[in-house]
Amino acid sequence: MRLDRFLCEMNVGSRSQVKALLRQGLVTVNGKAEKEGAIQIREYSDDILFRGNKLQYQRFVYYMLNKPEGVVSATEDKTAVTVVSLLSGEGRDDLFPVGRLDKDTTGLLLLTNDGETAHRLLSPKRHVDKIYRVTLEHPLERQAAAILEQGVDIGDDKLTLHAQVSVQDDCTILLTIQEGRYHQVKRMLQAVGNRVLALERISFGGLALDEKLKPGEYRTLTSEEIALLGIRT
Ligand code: URA
């Protein structure tokens, strides 16, 4: 990998900042000051220091984002702001969201550059729990809750899998599902004669949305959270 790319990915600075820092001789590679960003380095084995501090390369990175409304779950979009652009300060150009939330859905979205893990977490066979806080137009009738829990016809080949409903107040429920079909929660509620007014994902694969994160804010996953998702580092 090029030295300048490595430094950007290690969050030392933007491309232009990295160039300036290199020129100032603040980066050493195997004990020697290196001013040329284009040189190839071995990111796992070379000893690379910035201002005397060792930079330890991480192949895979994992972030939890509190997705705000109005942002699309994509890597690029012609007009809308993307979830990936919210993490542009990280200096990585290989991040993507683990699955999708609708543009108007808020809450927990993972972003990573680890395709294998993303694939595993999204596999329909894995039955990964996703918990949504759903604000409804009307209170949910007991019978409607039972239908949602047993499996409901949302117009696909198959009924939805078993789900869990926990009523929070008149027009708020927590809905746990294990699938990720297109507009699934909205279609499930529509199928029982209700309507979703607001949707927030508060948990994914046992990982809870960090309440300290305001909409649009993100942080790296802790090692405990990474282990919880079954990721081996
Ligand atoms: N279900 C929906 O309808 N929308 C989402 O964004 C996620 C689940």
Coordinates of C-alpha atoms and ligand atoms in Angstrom, one line a residue:
M1 CA 0.0 0.0 0.0
R2 CA 1.2 3.6 -0.6
L3 CA 2.4 5.4 2.4
D4 CA 0.1 8.4 2.0
R5 CA -2.9 6.1 1.7
F6 CA -1.8 4.2 4.9
L7 CA -1.5 7.5 6.7
C8 CA -5.0 8.7 5.6
E9 CA -6.5 5.3 6.6
M10 CA -4.8 5.6 10.0
N11 CA -6.6 9.0 10.3
V12 CA -3.4 11.0 10.5
G13 CA -5.0 13.6 8.2
S14 CA -6.5 14.3 4.9
R15 CA -4.5 13.7 1.7
S16 CA -3.2 17.3 1.6
Q17 CA -2.5 17.3 5.3
V18 CA -0.6 14.0 5.0
K19 CA 1.5 15.5 2.2
A20 CA 2.5 18.5 4.4
L21 CA 3.2 16.3 7.4
L22 CA 5.4 14.1 5.3
R23 CA 7.3 17.1 4.0
Q24 CA 7.9 18.2 7.6
G25 CA 9.6 14.8 8.2
L26 CA 7.2 13.8 10.9
V27 CA 6.8 10.2 9.6
T28 CA 9.4 7.6 9.9
V29 CA 9.4 4.2 8.1
N30 CA 11.7 1.6 9.8
G31 CA 13.6 4.3 11.6
K32 CA 14.1 6.7 8.6
A33 CA 12.2 9.9 8.0
E34 CA 10.2 9.4 4.8
K35 CA 8.9 12.4 2.8
E36 CA 7.6 10.6 -0.2
G37 CA 3.9 9.6 0.0
A38 CA 4.0 7.5 -3.1
I39 CA 6.4 4.8 -1.8
Q40 CA 5.0 1.4 -1.1
I41 CA 5.0 0.2 2.5
R42 CA 4.2 -3.1 4.1
E43 CA 1.3 -2.1 6.4
Y44 CA 1.5 -5.1 8.7
S45 CA 5.2 -5.4 9.1
D46 CA 6.9 -2.1 8.6
D47 CA 7.5 0.0 11.7
I48 CA 5.8 3.3 10.8
L49 CA 5.8 6.2 13.4
F50 CA 4.0 9.5 13.2
R51 CA 5.5 12.1 15.7
G52 CA 7.2 9.2 17.3
N53 CA 4.1 7.1 17.9
K54 CA 3.7 3.7 16.3
L55 CA 0.8 3.4 13.8
Q56 CA -0.8 -0.1 14.1
Y57 CA -2.6 -1.0 10.9
Q58 CA -6.1 -2.4 11.2
R59 CA -7.3 -4.2 8.1
F60 CA -11.0 -4.2 9.1
V61 CA -12.8 -1.4 10.8
Y62 CA -16.3 -1.3 12.3
Y63 CA -18.4 1.8 13.1
M64 CA -21.8 2.3 14.7
L65 CA -23.7 5.2 13.2
N66 CA -26.9 6.8 14.5
K67 CA -28.4 7.4 11.1
P68 CA -30.3 10.6 10.8
E69 CA -33.4 11.1 8.7
G70 CA -32.9 12.2 5.1
V71 CA -29.7 10.3 4.6
V72 CA -29.5 7.3 2.2
S73 CA -27.9 4.0 3.1
A74 CA -25.5 3.9 0.2
T75 CA -21.9 4.6 -0.7
E76 CA -22.8 7.2 -3.4
D77 CA -25.8 9.1 -4.5
K78 CA -26.3 11.7 -7.2
T79 CA -28.3 14.1 -5.0
A80 CA -28.8 12.8 -1.4
V81 CA -26.3 12.7 1.4
T82 CA -25.0 9.2 2.0
V83 CA -24.3 7.4 5.3
V84 CA -20.7 6.8 4.0
S85 CA -20.2 10.6 3.6
L86 CA -21.0 11.1 7.3
L87 CA -17.8 9.2 8.0
S88 CA -15.6 10.9 5.5
G89 CA -13.4 12.3 8.3
E90 CA -12.1 8.7 8.8
G91 CA -10.0 8.9 5.7
R92 CA -11.2 5.5 4.4
D93 CA -12.6 5.0 1.0
D94 CA -13.7 1.4 1.4
L95 CA -16.5 1.7 3.9
F96 CA -20.1 0.6 3.2
P97 CA -23.2 0.1 5.3
V98 CA -24.2 -3.3 6.5
G99 CA -27.6 -3.4 4.9
R100 CA -30.0 -0.5 4.4
L101 CA -32.4 1.6 6.4
D102 CA -34.9 3.7 4.5
K103 CA -34.1 7.4 4.0
D104 CA -36.6 8.4 6.7
T105 CA -35.6 5.6 9.1
T106 CA -33.2 6.6 11.9
G107 CA -31.0 4.7 14.3
L108 CA -28.4 2.0 14.4
L109 CA -26.5 1.3 11.2
L110 CA -23.1 -0.5 11.1
L111 CA -20.5 0.5 8.6
T112 CA -17.4 -1.5 7.8
N113 CA -15.0 -2.5 5.1
D114 CA -15.3 -6.2 6.1
G115 CA -17.4 -7.7 3.3
E116 CA -17.4 -11.2 4.7
T117 CA -18.8 -10.1 8.1
A118 CA -21.4 -7.9 6.4
H119 CA -22.5 -10.8 4.3
R120 CA -22.8 -13.1 7.3
L121 CA -24.8 -10.6 9.3
L122 CA -27.2 -10.0 6.4
S123 CA -27.7 -13.6 5.5
P124 CA -31.4 -14.5 5.8
K125 CA -30.2 -17.9 7.2
R126 CA -28.6 -16.3 10.2
H127 CA -31.8 -14.9 11.7
V128 CA -30.0 -11.9 13.2
D129 CA -32.3 -9.9 15.5
K130 CA -33.2 -6.3 14.6
I131 CA -35.2 -4.3 17.0
Y132 CA -37.2 -1.3 15.8
R133 CA -39.0 1.4 17.9
V134 CA -42.1 2.0 15.8
T135 CA -44.3 5.0 16.2
L136 CA -47.8 4.1 14.9
E137 CA -50.7 6.1 13.5
H138 CA -53.2 4.1 15.7
P139 CA -52.8 2.0 18.8
L140 CA -51.9 -1.6 18.0
E141 CA -54.8 -4.0 18.6
R142 CA -54.1 -7.2 20.4
Q143 CA -55.1 -9.3 17.5
A144 CA -52.9 -7.3 15.1
A145 CA -49.9 -7.8 17.5
A146 CA -50.6 -11.6 17.4
I147 CA -50.7 -11.6 13.6
L148 CA -47.4 -9.7 13.5
E149 CA -45.8 -12.2 15.9
Q150 CA -47.0 -15.3 14.0
G151 CA -46.1 -14.1 10.5
V152 CA -48.0 -11.8 8.2
D153 CA -48.6 -11.7 4.5
I154 CA -46.9 -8.6 3.1
G155 CA -47.3 -9.6 -0.5
D156 CA -44.2 -11.7 -0.9
D157 CA -44.0 -15.4 -1.6
K158 CA -43.8 -16.2 2.1
L159 CA -45.2 -14.9 5.3
T160 CA -42.8 -13.0 7.5
L161 CA -41.0 -15.0 10.1
H162 CA -42.0 -15.0 13.7
A163 CA -41.6 -11.6 15.3
Q164 CA -41.9 -10.1 18.8
V165 CA -44.0 -7.1 19.7
S166 CA -43.6 -5.2 22.9
V167 CA -46.1 -2.4 23.5
Q168 CA -44.5 0.7 25.0
D169 CA -47.3 3.1 25.0
D170 CA -50.5 3.8 23.0
C171 CA -48.8 4.4 19.7
T172 CA -45.3 3.1 20.3
I173 CA -44.1 -0.5 20.0
L174 CA -40.8 -2.3 19.9
L175 CA -40.8 -4.8 17.1
T176 CA -38.1 -7.5 16.8
I177 CA -37.7 -9.1 13.4
Q178 CA -35.0 -11.4 12.0
E179 CA -35.3 -10.6 8.3
G180 CA -34.5 -7.5 6.3
R181 CA -37.0 -7.4 3.5
Y182 CA -37.6 -4.2 1.6
H183 CA -39.7 -1.7 3.7
Q184 CA -40.4 -4.7 5.9
V185 CA -41.6 -3.0 9.1
K186 CA -43.8 -0.5 7.2
R187 CA -45.3 -3.3 5.1
M188 CA -46.0 -5.4 8.2
L189 CA -47.8 -2.6 9.9
Q190 CA -49.7 -1.8 6.8
A191 CA -50.8 -5.4 6.5
V192 CA -52.5 -5.2 9.8
G193 CA -54.3 -1.9 9.0
N194 CA -51.9 0.5 10.7
R195 CA -49.3 2.9 9.5
V196 CA -45.7 3.7 10.6
L197 CA -45.2 7.4 11.4
A198 CA -41.6 7.0 12.6
L199 CA -39.1 4.2 12.6
E200 CA -35.9 3.9 14.6
R201 CA -33.6 0.9 14.8
I202 CA -32.4 0.5 18.3
S203 CA -30.6 -2.9 18.1
F204 CA -28.9 -5.1 15.6
G205 CA -27.5 -8.5 16.3
G206 CA -27.6 -8.0 20.0
L207 CA -25.8 -4.6 19.7
A208 CA -27.7 -1.7 21.2
L209 CA -27.7 1.8 19.7
D210 CA -25.4 3.9 21.9
E211 CA -27.8 6.5 23.4
K212 CA -24.9 9.0 23.6
L213 CA -24.7 9.2 19.8
K214 CA -26.8 12.0 18.5
P215 CA -28.3 11.6 15.0
G216 CA -25.4 11.8 12.5
E217 CA -22.8 10.9 15.1
Y218 CA -20.8 7.6 15.0
R219 CA -18.1 5.8 16.9
T220 CA -16.0 2.7 16.4
L221 CA -17.3 -0.5 17.9
T222 CA -15.6 -1.6 21.2
S223 CA -13.8 -5.0 21.2
E224 CA -16.7 -6.4 23.3
E225 CA -19.2 -5.3 20.6
I226 CA -17.0 -6.7 17.9
A227 CA -17.0 -10.0 19.8
L228 CA -20.8 -9.9 20.2
L229 CA -21.2 -9.8 16.5
G230 CA -19.2 -13.0 16.2
I231 CA -16.3 -11.2 14.5
R232 CA -12.9 -12.8 15.1
T233 CA -10.0 -10.4 15.1
Ligands
URA1 N1 -38.3 -1.7 7.8 C1 -38.7 -0.7 7.1 O1 -39.8 -0.6 6.7 N2 -37.8 0.3 6.9 C2 -36.5 0.3 7.3 O2 -35.8 1.2 7.1 C3 -36.1 -0.8 8.1 C4 -37.0 -1.8 8.3

